[in-house]
PDB file of C-alpha atoms and ligand atoms in Angstrom:
ATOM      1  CA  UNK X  20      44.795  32.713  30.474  1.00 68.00           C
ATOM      2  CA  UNK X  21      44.331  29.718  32.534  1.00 77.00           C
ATOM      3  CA  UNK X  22      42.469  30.549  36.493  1.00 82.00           C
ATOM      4  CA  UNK X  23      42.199  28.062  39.113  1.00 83.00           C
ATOM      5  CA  UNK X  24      39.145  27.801  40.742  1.00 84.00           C
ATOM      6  CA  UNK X  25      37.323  26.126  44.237  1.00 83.00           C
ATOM      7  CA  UNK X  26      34.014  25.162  44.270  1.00 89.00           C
ATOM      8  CA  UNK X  27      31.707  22.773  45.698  1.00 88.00           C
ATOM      9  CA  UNK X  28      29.887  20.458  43.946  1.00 91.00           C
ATOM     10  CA  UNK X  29      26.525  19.184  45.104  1.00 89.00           C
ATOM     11  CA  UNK X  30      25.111  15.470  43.648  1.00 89.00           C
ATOM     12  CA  UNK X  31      21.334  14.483  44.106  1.00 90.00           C
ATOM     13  CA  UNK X  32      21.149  10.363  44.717  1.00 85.00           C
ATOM     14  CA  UNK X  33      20.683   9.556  41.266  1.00 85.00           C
ATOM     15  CA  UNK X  34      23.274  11.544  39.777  1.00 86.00           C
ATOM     16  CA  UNK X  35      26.137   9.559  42.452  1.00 73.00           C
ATOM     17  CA  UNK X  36      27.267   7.078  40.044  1.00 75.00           C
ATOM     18  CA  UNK X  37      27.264   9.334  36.729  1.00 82.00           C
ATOM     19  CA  UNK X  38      30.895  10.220  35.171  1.00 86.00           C
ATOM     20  CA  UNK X  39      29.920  13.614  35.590  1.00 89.00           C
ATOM     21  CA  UNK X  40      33.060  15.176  36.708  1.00 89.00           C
ATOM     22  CA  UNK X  41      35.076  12.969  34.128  1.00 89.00           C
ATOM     23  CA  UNK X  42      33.595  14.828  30.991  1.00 91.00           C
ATOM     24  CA  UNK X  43      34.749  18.028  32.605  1.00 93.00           C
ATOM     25  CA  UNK X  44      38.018  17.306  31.469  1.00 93.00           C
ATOM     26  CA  UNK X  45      36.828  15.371  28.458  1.00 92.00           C
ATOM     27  CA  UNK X  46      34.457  17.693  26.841  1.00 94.00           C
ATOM     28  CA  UNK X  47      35.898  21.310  28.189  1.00 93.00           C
ATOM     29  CA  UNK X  48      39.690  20.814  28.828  1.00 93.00           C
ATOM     30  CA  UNK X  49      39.048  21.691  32.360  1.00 95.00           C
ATOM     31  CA  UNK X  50      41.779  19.772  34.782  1.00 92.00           C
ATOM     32  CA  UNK X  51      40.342  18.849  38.224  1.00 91.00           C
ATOM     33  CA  UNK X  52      41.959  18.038  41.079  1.00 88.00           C
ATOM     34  CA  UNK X  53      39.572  16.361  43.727  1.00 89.00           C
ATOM     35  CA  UNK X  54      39.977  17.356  47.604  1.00 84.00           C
ATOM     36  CA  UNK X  55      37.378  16.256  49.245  1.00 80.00           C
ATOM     37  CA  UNK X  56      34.239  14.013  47.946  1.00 84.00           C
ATOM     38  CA  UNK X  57      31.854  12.547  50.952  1.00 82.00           C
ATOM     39  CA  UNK X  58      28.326  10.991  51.294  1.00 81.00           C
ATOM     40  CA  UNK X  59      25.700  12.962  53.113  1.00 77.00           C
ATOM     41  CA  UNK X  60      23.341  10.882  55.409  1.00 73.00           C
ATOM     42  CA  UNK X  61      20.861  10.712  52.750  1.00 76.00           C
ATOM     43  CA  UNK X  62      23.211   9.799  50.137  1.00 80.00           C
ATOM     44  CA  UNK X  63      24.059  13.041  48.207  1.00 85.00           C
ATOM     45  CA  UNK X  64      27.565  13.328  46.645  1.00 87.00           C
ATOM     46  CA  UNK X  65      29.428  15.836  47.718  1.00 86.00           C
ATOM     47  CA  UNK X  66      32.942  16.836  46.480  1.00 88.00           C
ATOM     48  CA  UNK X  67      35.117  19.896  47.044  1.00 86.00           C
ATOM     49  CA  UNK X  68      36.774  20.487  43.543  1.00 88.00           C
ATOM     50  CA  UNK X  69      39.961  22.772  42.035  1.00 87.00           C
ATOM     51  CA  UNK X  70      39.178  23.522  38.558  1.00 89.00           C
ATOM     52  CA  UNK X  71      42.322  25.243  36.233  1.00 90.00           C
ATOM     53  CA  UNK X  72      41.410  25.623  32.703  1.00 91.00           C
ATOM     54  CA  UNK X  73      40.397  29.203  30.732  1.00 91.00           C
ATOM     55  CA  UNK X  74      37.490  31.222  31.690  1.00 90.00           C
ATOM     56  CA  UNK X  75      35.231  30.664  28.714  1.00 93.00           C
ATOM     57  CA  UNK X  76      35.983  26.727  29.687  1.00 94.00           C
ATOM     58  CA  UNK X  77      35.232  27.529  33.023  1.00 93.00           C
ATOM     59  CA  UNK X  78      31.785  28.867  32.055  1.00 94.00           C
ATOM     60  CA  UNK X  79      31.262  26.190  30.028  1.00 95.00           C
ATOM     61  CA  UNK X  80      32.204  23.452  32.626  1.00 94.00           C
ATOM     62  CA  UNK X  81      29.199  25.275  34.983  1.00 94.00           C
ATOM     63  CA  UNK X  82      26.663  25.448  32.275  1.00 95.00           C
ATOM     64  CA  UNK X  83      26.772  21.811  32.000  1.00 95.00           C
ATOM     65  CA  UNK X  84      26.962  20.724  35.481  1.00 94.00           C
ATOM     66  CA  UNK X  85      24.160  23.037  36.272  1.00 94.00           C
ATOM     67  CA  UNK X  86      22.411  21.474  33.475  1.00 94.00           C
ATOM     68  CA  UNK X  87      23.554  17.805  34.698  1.00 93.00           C
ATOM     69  CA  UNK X  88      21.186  18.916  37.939  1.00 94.00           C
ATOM     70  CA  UNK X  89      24.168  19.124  40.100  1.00 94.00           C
ATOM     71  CA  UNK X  90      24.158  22.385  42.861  1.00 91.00           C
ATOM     72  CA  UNK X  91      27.442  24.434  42.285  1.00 91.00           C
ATOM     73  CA  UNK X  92      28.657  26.868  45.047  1.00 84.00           C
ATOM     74  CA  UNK X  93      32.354  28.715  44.929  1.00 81.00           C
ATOM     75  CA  UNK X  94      34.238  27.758  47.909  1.00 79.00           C
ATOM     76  CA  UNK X  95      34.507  30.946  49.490  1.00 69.00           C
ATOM     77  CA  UNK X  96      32.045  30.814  52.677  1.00 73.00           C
ATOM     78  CA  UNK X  97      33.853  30.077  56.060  1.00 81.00           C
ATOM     79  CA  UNK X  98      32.218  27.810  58.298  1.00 90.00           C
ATOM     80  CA  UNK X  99      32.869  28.816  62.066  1.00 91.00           C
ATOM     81  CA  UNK X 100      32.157  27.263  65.653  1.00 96.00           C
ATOM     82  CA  UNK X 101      31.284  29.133  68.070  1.00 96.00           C
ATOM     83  CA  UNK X 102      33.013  26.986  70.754  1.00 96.00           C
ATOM     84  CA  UNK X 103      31.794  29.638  73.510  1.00 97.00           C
ATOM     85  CA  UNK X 104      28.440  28.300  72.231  1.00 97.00           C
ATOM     86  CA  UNK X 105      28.418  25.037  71.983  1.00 98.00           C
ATOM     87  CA  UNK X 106      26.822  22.462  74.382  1.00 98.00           C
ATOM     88  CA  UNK X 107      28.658  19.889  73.522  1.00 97.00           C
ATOM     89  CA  UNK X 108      25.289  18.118  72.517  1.00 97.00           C
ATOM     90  CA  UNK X 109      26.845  15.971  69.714  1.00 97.00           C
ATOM     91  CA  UNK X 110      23.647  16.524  67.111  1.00 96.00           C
ATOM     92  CA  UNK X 111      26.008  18.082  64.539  1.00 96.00           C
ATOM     93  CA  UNK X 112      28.509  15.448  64.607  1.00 96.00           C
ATOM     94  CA  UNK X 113      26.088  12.731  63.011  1.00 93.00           C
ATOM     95  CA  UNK X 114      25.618  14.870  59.980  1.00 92.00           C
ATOM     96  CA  UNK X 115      28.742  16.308  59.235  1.00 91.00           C
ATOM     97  CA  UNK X 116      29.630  14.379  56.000  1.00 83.00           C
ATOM     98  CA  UNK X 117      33.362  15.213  56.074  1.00 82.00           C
ATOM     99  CA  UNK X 118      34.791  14.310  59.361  1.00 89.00           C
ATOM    100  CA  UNK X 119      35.254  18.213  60.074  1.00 91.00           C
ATOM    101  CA  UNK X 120      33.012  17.699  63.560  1.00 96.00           C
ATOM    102  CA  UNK X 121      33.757  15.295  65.500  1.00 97.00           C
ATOM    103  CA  UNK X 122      33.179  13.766  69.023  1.00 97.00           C
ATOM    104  CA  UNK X 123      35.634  12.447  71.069  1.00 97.00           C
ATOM    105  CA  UNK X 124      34.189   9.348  72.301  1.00 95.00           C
ATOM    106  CA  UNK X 125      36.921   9.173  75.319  1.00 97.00           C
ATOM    107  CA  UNK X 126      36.092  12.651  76.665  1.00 97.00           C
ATOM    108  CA  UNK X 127      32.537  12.982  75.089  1.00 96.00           C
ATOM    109  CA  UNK X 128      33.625  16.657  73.615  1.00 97.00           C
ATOM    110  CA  UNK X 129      33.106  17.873  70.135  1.00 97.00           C
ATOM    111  CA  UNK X 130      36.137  19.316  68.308  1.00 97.00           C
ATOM    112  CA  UNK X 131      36.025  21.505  64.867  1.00 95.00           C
ATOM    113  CA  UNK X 132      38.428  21.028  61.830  1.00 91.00           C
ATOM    114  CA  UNK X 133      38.016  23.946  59.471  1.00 87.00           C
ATOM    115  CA  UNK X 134      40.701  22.539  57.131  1.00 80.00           C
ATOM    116  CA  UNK X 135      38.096  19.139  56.675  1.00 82.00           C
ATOM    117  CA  UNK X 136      35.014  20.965  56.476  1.00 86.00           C
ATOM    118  CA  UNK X 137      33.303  21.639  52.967  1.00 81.00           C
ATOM    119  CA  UNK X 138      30.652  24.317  53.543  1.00 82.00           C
ATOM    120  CA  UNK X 139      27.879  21.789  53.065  1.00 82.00           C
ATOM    121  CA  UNK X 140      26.060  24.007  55.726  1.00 87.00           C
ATOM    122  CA  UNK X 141      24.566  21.073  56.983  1.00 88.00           C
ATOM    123  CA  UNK X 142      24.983  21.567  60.645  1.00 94.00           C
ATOM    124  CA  UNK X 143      23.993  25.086  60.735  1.00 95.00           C
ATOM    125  CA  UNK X 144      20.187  24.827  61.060  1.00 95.00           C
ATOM    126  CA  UNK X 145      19.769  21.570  63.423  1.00 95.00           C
ATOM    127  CA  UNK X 146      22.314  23.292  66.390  1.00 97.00           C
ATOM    128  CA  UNK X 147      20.719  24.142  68.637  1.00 97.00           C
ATOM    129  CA  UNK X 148      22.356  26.795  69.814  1.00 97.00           C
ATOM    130  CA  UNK X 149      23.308  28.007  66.564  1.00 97.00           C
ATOM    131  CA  UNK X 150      26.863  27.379  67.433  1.00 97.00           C
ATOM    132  CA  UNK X 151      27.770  26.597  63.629  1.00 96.00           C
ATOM    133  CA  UNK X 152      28.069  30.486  61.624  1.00 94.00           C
ATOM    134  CA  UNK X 153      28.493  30.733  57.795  1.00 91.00           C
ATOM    135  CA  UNK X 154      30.840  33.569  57.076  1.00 84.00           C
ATOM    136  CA  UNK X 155      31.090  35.438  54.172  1.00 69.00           C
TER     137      UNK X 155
HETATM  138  S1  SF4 O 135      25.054  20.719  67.284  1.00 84.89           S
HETATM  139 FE1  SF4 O 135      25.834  22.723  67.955  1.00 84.89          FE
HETATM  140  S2  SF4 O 135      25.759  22.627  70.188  1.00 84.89           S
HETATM  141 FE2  SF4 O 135      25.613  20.517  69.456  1.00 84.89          FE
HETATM  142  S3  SF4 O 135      27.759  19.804  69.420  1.00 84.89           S
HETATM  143 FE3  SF4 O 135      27.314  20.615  67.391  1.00 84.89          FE
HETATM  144  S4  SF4 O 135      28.030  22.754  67.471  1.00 84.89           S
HETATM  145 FE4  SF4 O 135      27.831  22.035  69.569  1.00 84.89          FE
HETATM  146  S1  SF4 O 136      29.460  22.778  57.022  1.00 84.89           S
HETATM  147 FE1  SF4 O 136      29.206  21.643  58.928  1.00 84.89          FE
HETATM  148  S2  SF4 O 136      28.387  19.647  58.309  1.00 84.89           S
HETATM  149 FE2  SF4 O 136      29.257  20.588  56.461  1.00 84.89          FE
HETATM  150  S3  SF4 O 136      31.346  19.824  56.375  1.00 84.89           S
HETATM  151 FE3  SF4 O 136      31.424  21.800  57.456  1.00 84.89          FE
HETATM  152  S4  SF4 O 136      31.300  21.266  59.626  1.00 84.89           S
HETATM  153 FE4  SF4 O 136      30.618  19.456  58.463  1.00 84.89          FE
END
């Protein structure tokens, strides 16, 4: 039986320009459908993934991108800001990788878009106020 699956896929530097995901389908028969891929500031691939194929392909697929040296994480942590505790400070926006935080240059105030963020977990540690929670 065929499951779908969301996960999170996590590319060191060198590993960026390697048809990694590509053999997914090639060598396991695992279809992919891409939603969102971004560059960290320090030039990490990352790419939020749907994965339909059956399980033992599934386990398969893992094996050999955990093998490949890339960092694999389900998509099922929730990302939330604490808008009551934000100061507005901006830090986070710099290193969000996927547009989800972003400033409003007019207004100077930050604004949150679950539906872009990809549980990188990036902003957590450098807010300040610890405004950014990970939810599981
Ligand atoms: S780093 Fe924290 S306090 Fe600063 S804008 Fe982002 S969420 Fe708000
Ligand atoms: S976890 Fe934070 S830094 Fe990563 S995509 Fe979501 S909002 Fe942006």
């Amino acid at each position: 039986m065929e499951t779908s699956k969301k996960i999170v896929l996590k590319f060191p530097r060198h590993l960026a320009d390697k048809p990694i995901v590509y053999r997914l389908t090639k060598d396991f028969n695992l279809q992919f459908n891409i939603l969102k891929a971004s560059i960290t500031p320090s030039e990490e691939g990352l790419m939020v993934m749907e994965l339909v194929g059956e399980e033992e392909a599934h386990r398969r697929g893992m094996d050999y991108l955990l093998q490949s040296g890339v960092q694999v994480q389900p998509l099922s942590k929730d990302i939330i800001w604490r808008e009551d505790l934000c100061t507005q400070c901006g830090a986070c926006t710099v290193l969000c990788p996927s547009g989800a935080l972003i400033m409003d240059r007019t207004t100077m105030r930050v604004s949150f878009d679950s539906a872009q963020c990809v549980a990188c977990e990036l902003c957590v540690m450098p807010c300040p106020p610890r405004a950014m929670e990970v939810h599981f």
